[in-house]
mmCIF file of C-alpha atoms in Angstrom:
data_model
loop_
_atom_site.group_PDB
_atom_site.id
_atom_site.type_symbol
_atom_site.label_atom_id
_atom_site.label_comp_id
_atom_site.label_asym_id
_atom_site.label_seq_id
_atom_site.Cartn_x
_atom_site.Cartn_y
_atom_site.Cartn_z
ATOM 1 C CA MET A 1 -36.350 -49.045 36.303
ATOM 2 C CA ILE A 2 -36.426 -51.970 33.871
ATOM 3 C CA THR A 3 -33.864 -50.473 31.494
ATOM 4 C CA ASP A 4 -30.959 -48.124 32.015
ATOM 5 C CA ASP A 5 -32.750 -45.208 30.431
ATOM 6 C CA LEU A 6 -36.521 -45.662 30.663
ATOM 7 C CA PRO A 7 -38.904 -46.625 33.492
ATOM 8 C CA LEU A 8 -41.282 -49.492 32.807
ATOM 9 C CA ASP A 9 -44.400 -47.342 32.972
ATOM 10 C CA GLU A 10 -43.043 -45.185 30.138
ATOM 11 C CA LEU A 11 -42.129 -48.258 28.118
ATOM 12 C CA ALA A 12 -45.596 -49.685 28.673
ATOM 13 C CA ARG A 13 -47.210 -46.459 27.464
ATOM 14 C CA ALA A 14 -45.004 -46.448 24.372
ATOM 15 C CA TRP A 15 -45.876 -50.066 23.612
ATOM 16 C CA ASP A 16 -49.572 -49.406 24.171
ATOM 17 C CA GLU A 17 -49.423 -46.568 21.661
ATOM 18 C CA VAL A 18 -48.212 -49.067 19.059
ATOM 19 C CA ARG A 19 -51.085 -51.387 19.973
ATOM 20 C CA GLU A 20 -53.678 -48.643 19.604
ATOM 21 C CA GLU A 21 -52.205 -47.205 16.389
ATOM 22 C CA TYR A 22 -51.297 -50.552 14.786
ATOM 23 C CA TYR A 23 -52.624 -49.437 11.393
ATOM 24 C CA ASP A 24 -49.941 -46.716 11.077
ATOM 25 C CA ALA A 25 -47.991 -48.652 8.461
ATOM 26 C CA LEU A 26 -44.199 -48.570 8.130
ATOM 27 C CA ASN A 27 -43.744 -46.371 11.183
ATOM 28 C CA ASP A 28 -40.001 -46.207 11.877
ATOM 29 C CA ALA A 29 -40.486 -45.379 15.556
ATOM 30 C CA TYR A 30 -42.802 -48.355 16.025
ATOM 31 C CA ASP A 31 -40.360 -50.602 14.185
ATOM 32 C CA ARG A 32 -37.575 -49.543 16.555
ATOM 33 C CA ARG A 33 -39.712 -50.211 19.621
ATOM 34 C CA ILE A 34 -40.481 -53.743 18.486
ATOM 35 C CA LEU A 35 -36.909 -54.465 17.445
ATOM 36 C CA ASP A 36 -35.562 -53.182 20.771
ATOM 37 C CA CYS A 37 -38.080 -55.258 22.717
ATOM 38 C CA ALA A 38 -37.337 -58.350 20.621
ATOM 39 C CA ALA A 39 -33.589 -57.927 21.073
ATOM 40 C CA ARG A 40 -33.949 -57.716 24.854
ATOM 41 C CA LEU A 41 -36.124 -60.836 24.926
ATOM 42 C CA ALA A 42 -33.808 -62.749 22.588
ATOM 43 C CA ALA A 43 -30.831 -61.901 24.810
ATOM 44 C CA ASP A 44 -32.337 -63.861 27.717
ATOM 45 C CA PRO A 45 -35.562 -65.604 26.659
ATOM 46 C CA GLY A 46 -35.759 -67.653 29.846
ATOM 47 C CA GLY A 47 -34.674 -64.942 32.265
ATOM 48 C CA GLU A 48 -36.504 -63.198 35.087
ATOM 49 C CA SER A 49 -37.438 -60.249 32.875
ATOM 50 C CA ALA A 50 -38.712 -62.356 29.985
ATOM 51 C CA TYR A 51 -42.293 -61.604 31.000
ATOM 52 C CA VAL A 52 -41.694 -57.870 30.450
ATOM 53 C CA TRP A 53 -40.443 -58.198 26.886
ATOM 54 C CA THR A 54 -42.941 -60.934 26.031
ATOM 55 C CA ILE A 55 -45.879 -58.802 27.135
ATOM 56 C CA GLY A 56 -44.350 -55.854 25.296
ATOM 57 C CA LEU A 57 -44.249 -57.845 22.065
ATOM 58 C CA LEU A 58 -47.772 -59.118 22.684
ATOM 59 C CA MET A 59 -48.969 -55.524 22.998
ATOM 60 C CA MET A 60 -47.246 -54.540 19.756
ATOM 61 C CA ALA A 61 -48.045 -57.727 17.821
ATOM 62 C CA PRO A 62 -50.998 -56.195 15.910
ATOM 63 C CA TYR A 63 -48.649 -53.670 14.317
ATOM 64 C CA ALA A 64 -46.179 -56.444 13.460
ATOM 65 C CA ALA A 65 -49.028 -58.336 11.804
ATOM 66 C CA TRP A 66 -50.260 -55.312 9.855
ATOM 67 C CA ALA A 67 -47.544 -53.463 7.941
ATOM 68 C CA PRO A 68 -44.193 -53.165 9.729
ATOM 69 C CA GLY A 69 -40.717 -52.628 8.346
ATOM 70 C CA ASP A 70 -38.881 -55.502 6.684
ATOM 71 C CA SER A 71 -36.928 -56.867 9.656
ATOM 72 C CA VAL A 72 -39.615 -56.547 12.322
ATOM 73 C CA VAL A 73 -41.516 -59.798 11.842
ATOM 74 C CA PRO A 74 -38.552 -62.212 11.708
ATOM 75 C CA GLU A 75 -36.907 -60.621 14.753
ATOM 76 C CA ALA A 76 -40.120 -60.598 16.785
ATOM 77 C CA ARG A 77 -41.024 -64.151 15.814
ATOM 78 C CA ALA A 78 -37.565 -65.468 16.639
ATOM 79 C CA ALA A 79 -37.557 -63.839 20.079
ATOM 80 C CA LEU A 80 -41.061 -65.039 20.927
ATOM 81 C CA ALA A 81 -40.321 -68.570 19.742
ATOM 82 C CA ALA A 82 -37.164 -68.606 21.867
ATOM 83 C CA ALA A 83 -39.146 -67.521 24.935
ATOM 84 C CA ASP A 84 -41.792 -70.164 24.304
ATOM 85 C CA CYS A 85 -39.131 -72.855 23.930
ATOM 86 C CA ALA A 86 -37.267 -71.749 27.061
ATOM 87 C CA LEU A 87 -40.299 -71.419 29.331
ATOM 88 C CA ARG A 88 -43.128 -73.708 28.279
ATOM 89 C CA ASP A 89 -41.866 -76.864 30.029
ATOM 90 C CA ARG A 90 -40.696 -75.296 33.284
ATOM 91 C CA PRO A 91 -42.010 -76.996 36.460
ATOM 92 C CA CYS A 92 -45.388 -75.649 37.526
ATOM 93 C CA GLU A 93 -48.073 -76.545 40.083
ATOM 94 C CA HIS A 94 -50.822 -74.291 38.710
ATOM 95 C CA GLU A 95 -54.018 -75.873 37.416
ATOM 96 C CA THR A 96 -54.524 -73.072 34.922
ATOM 97 C CA HIS A 97 -52.926 -69.863 33.659
ATOM 98 C CA PRO A 98 -54.253 -66.454 32.602
ATOM 99 C CA TYR A 99 -53.188 -66.873 28.974
ATOM 100 C CA ARG A 100 -55.840 -69.555 28.480
ATOM 101 C CA GLU A 101 -58.531 -66.917 29.050
ATOM 102 C CA HIS A 102 -56.798 -64.013 27.312
ATOM 103 C CA GLU A 103 -59.354 -62.784 24.785
ATOM 104 C CA PRO A 104 -58.493 -59.962 22.339
ATOM 105 C CA GLU A 105 -60.403 -57.341 24.325
ATOM 106 C CA PHE A 106 -58.089 -57.960 27.283
ATOM 107 C CA ASP A 107 -55.097 -56.624 25.328
ATOM 108 C CA GLU A 108 -56.015 -53.104 26.397
ATOM 109 C CA ASP A 109 -55.368 -54.087 30.036
ATOM 110 C CA LEU A 110 -51.833 -55.338 29.438
ATOM 111 C CA SER A 111 -50.094 -52.009 30.018
ATOM 112 C CA ARG A 112 -51.632 -51.631 33.461
ATOM 113 C CA GLN A 113 -51.136 -55.292 34.322
ATOM 114 C CA LEU A 114 -47.493 -55.219 33.280
ATOM 115 C CA CYS A 115 -46.748 -52.358 35.663
ATOM 116 C CA GLY A 116 -48.563 -54.223 38.430
ATOM 117 C CA LEU A 117 -46.541 -57.352 37.776
ATOM 118 C CA HIS A 118 -43.271 -55.459 37.980
ATOM 119 C CA ASP A 119 -44.128 -53.663 41.230
ATOM 120 C CA ARG A 120 -44.772 -56.501 43.665
ATOM 121 C CA HIS A 121 -46.019 -54.003 46.287
ATOM 122 C CA ALA A 122 -48.665 -52.516 44.007
ATOM 123 C CA ALA A 123 -52.324 -53.385 44.455
ATOM 124 C CA TRP A 124 -53.340 -56.418 42.406
ATOM 125 C CA ASP A 125 -57.025 -56.884 41.671
ATOM 126 C CA GLU A 126 -57.027 -59.339 38.780
ATOM 127 C CA ASP A 127 -58.839 -62.626 38.196
ATOM 128 C CA HIS A 128 -55.600 -64.595 38.571
ATOM 129 C CA PRO A 129 -52.897 -64.193 41.229
ATOM 130 C CA ARG A 130 -49.698 -62.399 40.344
ATOM 131 C CA GLU A 131 -47.688 -65.624 40.648
ATOM 132 C CA GLN A 132 -49.810 -67.288 37.967
ATOM 133 C CA TRP A 133 -49.176 -64.376 35.626
ATOM 134 C CA LEU A 134 -45.446 -64.612 36.289
ATOM 135 C CA CYS A 135 -45.338 -68.394 35.936
ATOM 136 C CA PRO A 136 -42.930 -69.325 33.120
ATOM 137 C CA ARG A 137 -45.611 -71.461 31.476
ATOM 138 C CA ASN A 138 -47.976 -68.497 31.410
ATOM 139 C CA VAL A 139 -45.304 -66.274 29.877
ATOM 140 C CA ALA A 140 -44.740 -68.961 27.240
ATOM 141 C CA GLY A 141 -48.481 -68.975 26.557
ATOM 142 C CA LEU A 142 -48.486 -65.204 26.121
ATOM 143 C CA ALA A 143 -45.595 -65.585 23.687
ATOM 144 C CA ARG A 144 -47.664 -68.060 21.658
ATOM 145 C CA ILE A 145 -50.596 -65.638 21.591
ATOM 146 C CA ALA A 146 -48.277 -62.977 20.187
ATOM 147 C CA LEU A 147 -46.955 -65.442 17.608
ATOM 148 C CA ASP A 148 -50.516 -66.353 16.647
ATOM 149 C CA ILE A 149 -51.362 -62.678 16.112
ATOM 150 C CA ILE A 150 -48.333 -62.216 13.869
ATOM 151 C CA GLU A 151 -48.876 -65.512 12.031
ATOM 152 C CA PRO A 152 -52.549 -66.536 12.358
ATOM 153 C CA GLY A 153 -53.026 -70.229 12.974
ATOM 154 C CA SER A 154 -49.503 -70.837 14.274
ATOM 155 C CA ALA A 155 -50.658 -71.741 17.809
ATOM 156 C CA VAL A 156 -53.485 -74.128 18.608
ATOM 157 C CA ASP A 157 -53.614 -73.950 22.409
ATOM 158 C CA VAL A 158 -54.437 -70.256 22.784
ATOM 159 C CA PRO A 159 -57.826 -68.511 22.640
ATOM 160 C CA PRO A 160 -58.765 -68.037 18.977
ATOM 161 C CA ARG A 161 -59.050 -64.562 17.534
ATOM 162 C CA LEU A 162 -59.688 -62.954 14.180
ATOM 163 C CA PRO A 163 -56.647 -61.762 12.237
ATOM 164 C CA VAL A 164 -55.625 -58.147 12.636
ATOM 165 C CA GLY A 165 -57.815 -55.972 10.421
ATOM 166 C CA ALA A 166 -60.561 -58.571 9.928
ATOM 167 C CA GLN A 167 -63.073 -56.695 12.077
ATOM 168 C CA ASP A 168 -62.283 -53.490 10.184
ATOM 169 C CA THR A 169 -63.022 -55.316 6.921
ATOM 170 C CA ILE A 170 -66.315 -56.588 8.327
ATOM 171 C CA GLU A 171 -67.314 -53.052 9.283
ATOM 172 C CA THR A 172 -66.252 -51.643 5.903
ATOM 173 C CA LEU A 173 -68.239 -54.262 4.004
ATOM 174 C CA SER A 174 -71.228 -53.904 6.309
ATOM 175 C CA ALA A 175 -71.435 -50.176 5.644
ATOM 176 C CA LEU A 176 -70.972 -50.679 1.900
ATOM 177 C CA LEU A 177 -73.548 -53.455 1.608
ATOM 178 C CA HIS A 178 -76.058 -51.504 3.674
ATOM 179 C CA GLY A 179 -75.749 -48.785 1.048
ATOM 180 C CA TYR A 180 -73.877 -46.285 3.198
ATOM 181 C CA PRO A 181 -70.152 -46.739 2.484
ATOM 182 C CA GLN A 182 -67.729 -45.322 5.004
ATOM 183 C CA PRO A 183 -66.087 -42.039 3.964
ATOM 184 C CA GLY A 184 -63.162 -42.713 1.674
ATOM 185 C CA THR A 185 -64.375 -46.140 0.555
ATOM 186 C CA ASP A 186 -63.887 -46.771 -3.164
ATOM 187 C CA ILE A 187 -66.755 -49.152 -3.907
ATOM 188 C CA ASN A 188 -65.248 -50.665 -7.040
ATOM 189 C CA GLU A 189 -61.848 -51.072 -5.423
ATOM 190 C CA GLU A 190 -63.294 -52.719 -2.305
ATOM 191 C CA ILE A 191 -65.352 -55.193 -4.332
ATOM 192 C CA SER A 192 -62.414 -55.979 -6.622
ATOM 193 C CA CYS A 193 -60.249 -56.489 -3.532
ATOM 194 C CA GLN A 194 -62.608 -59.199 -2.305
ATOM 195 C CA ALA A 195 -62.395 -60.870 -5.710
ATOM 196 C CA GLY A 196 -58.613 -60.840 -5.389
ATOM 197 C CA GLU A 197 -58.801 -62.361 -1.915
ATOM 198 C CA LEU A 198 -60.826 -65.261 -3.318
ATOM 199 C CA ARG A 199 -58.394 -65.828 -6.189
ATOM 200 C CA SER A 200 -55.411 -66.016 -3.836
ATOM 201 C CA ALA A 201 -57.091 -67.816 -0.926
ATOM 202 C CA ALA A 202 -55.509 -70.890 0.624
ATOM 203 C CA PRO A 203 -57.669 -74.031 0.370
ATOM 204 C CA ASP A 204 -58.917 -73.847 3.966
ATOM 205 C CA ASP A 205 -59.738 -70.146 3.608
ATOM 206 C CA ARG A 206 -61.399 -70.429 0.180
ATOM 207 C CA PRO A 207 -64.934 -71.295 1.402
ATOM 208 C CA GLY A 208 -65.094 -68.203 3.585
ATOM 209 C CA ARG A 209 -63.787 -66.014 0.791
ATOM 210 C CA LEU A 210 -66.403 -67.480 -1.531
ATOM 211 C CA LEU A 211 -69.136 -66.431 0.901
ATOM 212 C CA VAL A 212 -67.745 -62.891 0.890
ATOM 213 C CA VAL A 213 -67.787 -62.787 -2.909
ATOM 214 C CA MET A 214 -71.344 -64.132 -2.891
ATOM 215 C CA ALA A 215 -72.336 -61.262 -0.602
ATOM 216 C CA VAL A 216 -70.665 -58.531 -2.649
ATOM 217 C CA ALA A 217 -72.023 -60.104 -5.850
ATOM 218 C CA TRP A 218 -75.546 -59.446 -4.583
ATOM 219 C CA TYR A 219 -74.546 -55.804 -4.325
ATOM 220 C CA ALA A 220 -72.668 -55.775 -7.634
ATOM 221 C CA VAL A 221 -75.714 -56.878 -9.627
ATOM 222 C CA SER A 222 -77.678 -53.918 -8.289
ATOM 223 C CA ASP A 223 -77.574 -50.512 -9.907
ATOM 224 C CA PHE A 224 -75.039 -49.310 -7.335
ATOM 225 C CA VAL A 225 -72.207 -50.821 -9.404
ATOM 226 C CA ARG A 226 -71.976 -49.650 -13.003
ATOM 227 C CA ASN A 227 -68.361 -50.484 -13.783
ATOM 228 C CA PRO A 228 -68.140 -53.634 -15.958
ATOM 229 C CA GLY A 229 -64.546 -54.117 -14.813
ATOM 230 C CA THR A 230 -65.683 -54.633 -11.231
ATOM 231 C CA VAL A 231 -68.202 -57.241 -12.311
ATOM 232 C CA ASP A 232 -65.547 -58.899 -14.486
ATOM 233 C CA ALA A 233 -63.210 -59.157 -11.485
ATOM 234 C CA LEU A 234 -65.838 -61.086 -9.542
ATOM 235 C CA ILE A 235 -66.603 -63.320 -12.516
ATOM 236 C CA ALA A 236 -62.912 -64.125 -13.020
ATOM 237 C CA ALA A 237 -62.502 -65.026 -9.350
ATOM 238 C CA LEU A 238 -65.510 -67.334 -9.417
ATOM 239 C CA GLU A 239 -64.384 -68.975 -12.653
ATOM 240 C CA MET A 240 -61.027 -69.714 -11.019
ATOM 241 C CA THR A 241 -62.774 -71.101 -7.948
ATOM 242 C CA LEU A 242 -65.323 -73.456 -9.508
ATOM 243 C CA PRO A 243 -62.775 -76.055 -10.706
ATOM 244 C CA HIS A 244 -61.783 -76.651 -7.085
ATOM 245 C CA TYR A 245 -65.279 -78.044 -6.531
ATOM 246 C CA ALA A 246 -65.621 -79.911 -9.822
ATOM 247 C CA ASP A 247 -65.595 -83.340 -8.160
ATOM 248 C CA ALA A 248 -67.586 -82.338 -5.088
ATOM 249 C CA THR A 249 -69.986 -84.887 -3.622
ATOM 250 C CA CYS A 250 -71.958 -85.025 -0.405
ATOM 251 C CA VAL A 251 -74.369 -87.228 1.521
ATOM 252 C CA HIS A 252 -76.367 -84.427 3.135
ATOM 253 C CA ASP A 253 -80.145 -84.354 2.820
ATOM 254 C CA GLY A 254 -79.922 -80.583 2.633
ATOM 255 C CA HIS A 255 -77.701 -77.683 3.559
ATOM 256 C CA PRO A 256 -78.155 -75.019 6.225
ATOM 257 C CA ALA A 257 -79.415 -71.672 5.051
ATOM 258 C CA LEU A 258 -76.794 -68.966 4.783
ATOM 259 C CA PRO A 259 -77.485 -65.419 5.992
ATOM 260 C CA ARG A 260 -79.941 -63.746 3.647
ATOM 261 C CA SER A 261 -78.502 -60.265 4.078
ATOM 262 C CA GLY A 262 -75.324 -59.186 2.341
ATOM 263 C CA PRO A 263 -73.699 -57.653 5.441
ATOM 264 C CA ASN A 264 -74.306 -60.768 7.529
ATOM 265 C CA ALA A 265 -73.115 -63.104 4.774
ATOM 266 C CA ALA A 266 -69.956 -61.043 4.270
ATOM 267 C CA ALA A 267 -69.250 -60.976 8.003
ATOM 268 C CA LEU A 268 -69.644 -64.746 8.221
ATOM 269 C CA GLY A 269 -67.349 -65.195 5.235
ATOM 270 C CA ILE A 270 -64.629 -62.993 6.703
ATOM 271 C CA ARG A 271 -64.796 -64.906 9.980
ATOM 272 C CA LEU A 272 -64.522 -68.250 8.209
ATOM 273 C CA SER A 273 -61.552 -67.082 6.127
ATOM 274 C CA SER A 274 -58.988 -67.649 8.867
ATOM 275 C CA PRO A 275 -58.065 -70.436 11.304
ATOM 276 C CA GLY A 276 -58.925 -68.239 14.273
ATOM 277 C CA GLY A 277 -62.280 -67.252 12.842
ATOM 278 C CA ARG A 278 -63.223 -70.864 12.158
ATOM 279 C CA ALA A 279 -62.189 -71.842 15.677
ATOM 280 C CA LEU A 280 -64.325 -69.012 17.063
ATOM 281 C CA TYR A 281 -67.298 -70.215 15.017
ATOM 282 C CA GLU A 282 -66.987 -73.753 16.359
ATOM 283 C CA ARG A 283 -66.441 -72.564 19.926
ATOM 284 C CA ASN A 284 -69.483 -70.291 19.893
ATOM 285 C CA ARG A 285 -71.805 -71.972 17.402
ATOM 286 C CA GLY A 286 -74.263 -73.481 19.887
ATOM 287 C CA GLN A 287 -77.123 -74.852 17.763
ATOM 288 C CA LYS A 288 -75.683 -73.576 14.485
ATOM 289 C CA ALA A 289 -74.570 -76.012 11.795
ATOM 290 C CA PRO A 290 -71.078 -77.520 12.091
ATOM 291 C CA LEU A 291 -68.562 -76.179 9.614
ATOM 292 C CA GLU A 292 -68.332 -79.362 7.555
ATOM 293 C CA HIS A 293 -72.073 -79.081 6.909
ATOM 294 C CA LEU A 294 -72.189 -75.320 6.434
ATOM 295 C CA LEU A 295 -69.250 -75.368 4.021
ATOM 296 C CA CYS A 296 -70.142 -78.516 2.100
ATOM 297 C CA PRO A 297 -68.300 -78.415 -1.264
ATOM 298 C CA VAL A 298 -71.505 -79.190 -3.168
ATOM 299 C CA ALA A 299 -73.258 -76.230 -1.555
ATOM 300 C CA LEU A 300 -70.252 -74.021 -2.273
ATOM 301 C CA ALA A 301 -70.271 -75.033 -5.932
ATOM 302 C CA ASP A 302 -73.949 -74.097 -6.132
ATOM 303 C CA ILE A 303 -73.172 -70.706 -4.589
ATOM 304 C CA ALA A 304 -70.420 -70.084 -7.126
ATOM 305 C CA ARG A 305 -72.614 -71.045 -10.092
ATOM 306 C CA GLU A 306 -75.565 -68.945 -8.922
ATOM 307 C CA SER A 307 -73.330 -65.936 -8.366
ATOM 308 C CA LEU A 308 -71.711 -66.403 -11.772
ATOM 309 C CA SER A 309 -75.081 -66.521 -13.475
ATOM 310 C CA ALA A 310 -76.278 -63.312 -11.833
ATOM 311 C CA LEU A 311 -73.007 -61.508 -12.514
ATOM 312 C CA GLY A 312 -72.962 -62.626 -16.148
ATOM 313 C CA ALA A 313 -76.430 -61.182 -16.670
ATOM 314 C CA ARG A 314 -75.367 -57.935 -15.015
ATOM 315 C CA ARG A 315 -72.250 -57.671 -17.187
ATOM 316 C CA ASP A 316 -74.332 -58.148 -20.341
ATOM 317 C CA GLU A 317 -76.706 -55.448 -19.153
ATOM 318 C CA LEU A 318 -73.872 -52.997 -18.546
ATOM 319 C CA LEU A 319 -72.296 -53.728 -21.921
ATOM 320 C CA ASP A 320 -75.641 -53.247 -23.668
ATOM 321 C CA ARG A 321 -76.057 -49.895 -21.967
ATOM 322 C CA ALA A 322 -72.598 -48.831 -23.080
ATOM 323 C CA GLU A 323 -73.221 -49.896 -26.681
ATOM 324 C CA ASN A 324 -76.587 -48.165 -26.812
ATOM 325 C CA GLY A 325 -75.282 -44.999 -25.201
ATOM 326 C CA THR A 326 -77.730 -45.183 -22.304
ATOM 327 C CA GLY A 327 -75.106 -44.657 -19.618
ATOM 328 C CA ARG A 328 -73.175 -46.940 -17.323
#
């Protein structure tokens, strides 16, 4: 019994439900679970049970990053930061810790692992010994992973991962750009959303967002999009973006070819639109071009101008159709 009223295995199942259903926005029950877990961790961030509440918050971090209630994120962040501060410099003789290899797909194992950590007599068949998992420095590392999920880019010494929802966006755009939108997808709204993401992008994220707009622009100039307002949204975003590259120069003899298919270009853009995605690209790129070459400002300016030209022609075509009464 880890609490006065609920066994750990039941807590772990409740936390895992939040992990699996993270997209259930503004769920009061999920908010309470995170706030309770955060309060227990904050009460003793360096205590013997800190690993329990830290792993609990790590399991529920995707929901906190998605659309929680107002007080969830500050409470969770404060508790996790306190645990990291209290534990990260504790004495340790381990050469490595499990958190350094904790990829996103391993999150689904946390519920089972947590119960195994709590019951020292339970069978333990993991890649790292139980004592390494329970090491204060490992718990601090898990806290930083949770913080990085909630606030992407906030931790640099944890395995990189895409922001919550990024893979869903990739899949949505892939289906749309292949010509088979997922049920419930509003094509004009989705394309306009990507234009909005480019307009509001932070400087480091802007190149990736520009690649996404390039990809959806290829689709928007086809006959699948007949709403001039959607085309206008893309044009406005590109017109706001071009001045950022007005003084661009480079010394490259050429630039690497970008994906020629819309789905692949959009997926690359989404991945390069976050610190974690860029770190993943560099970690896994092999013989691919380094980011500073792939995202050369001169090449990006060319992309923006080419997309603007194609979209402008498409807008004129749609307006001509409307004026001549030939349909939209």
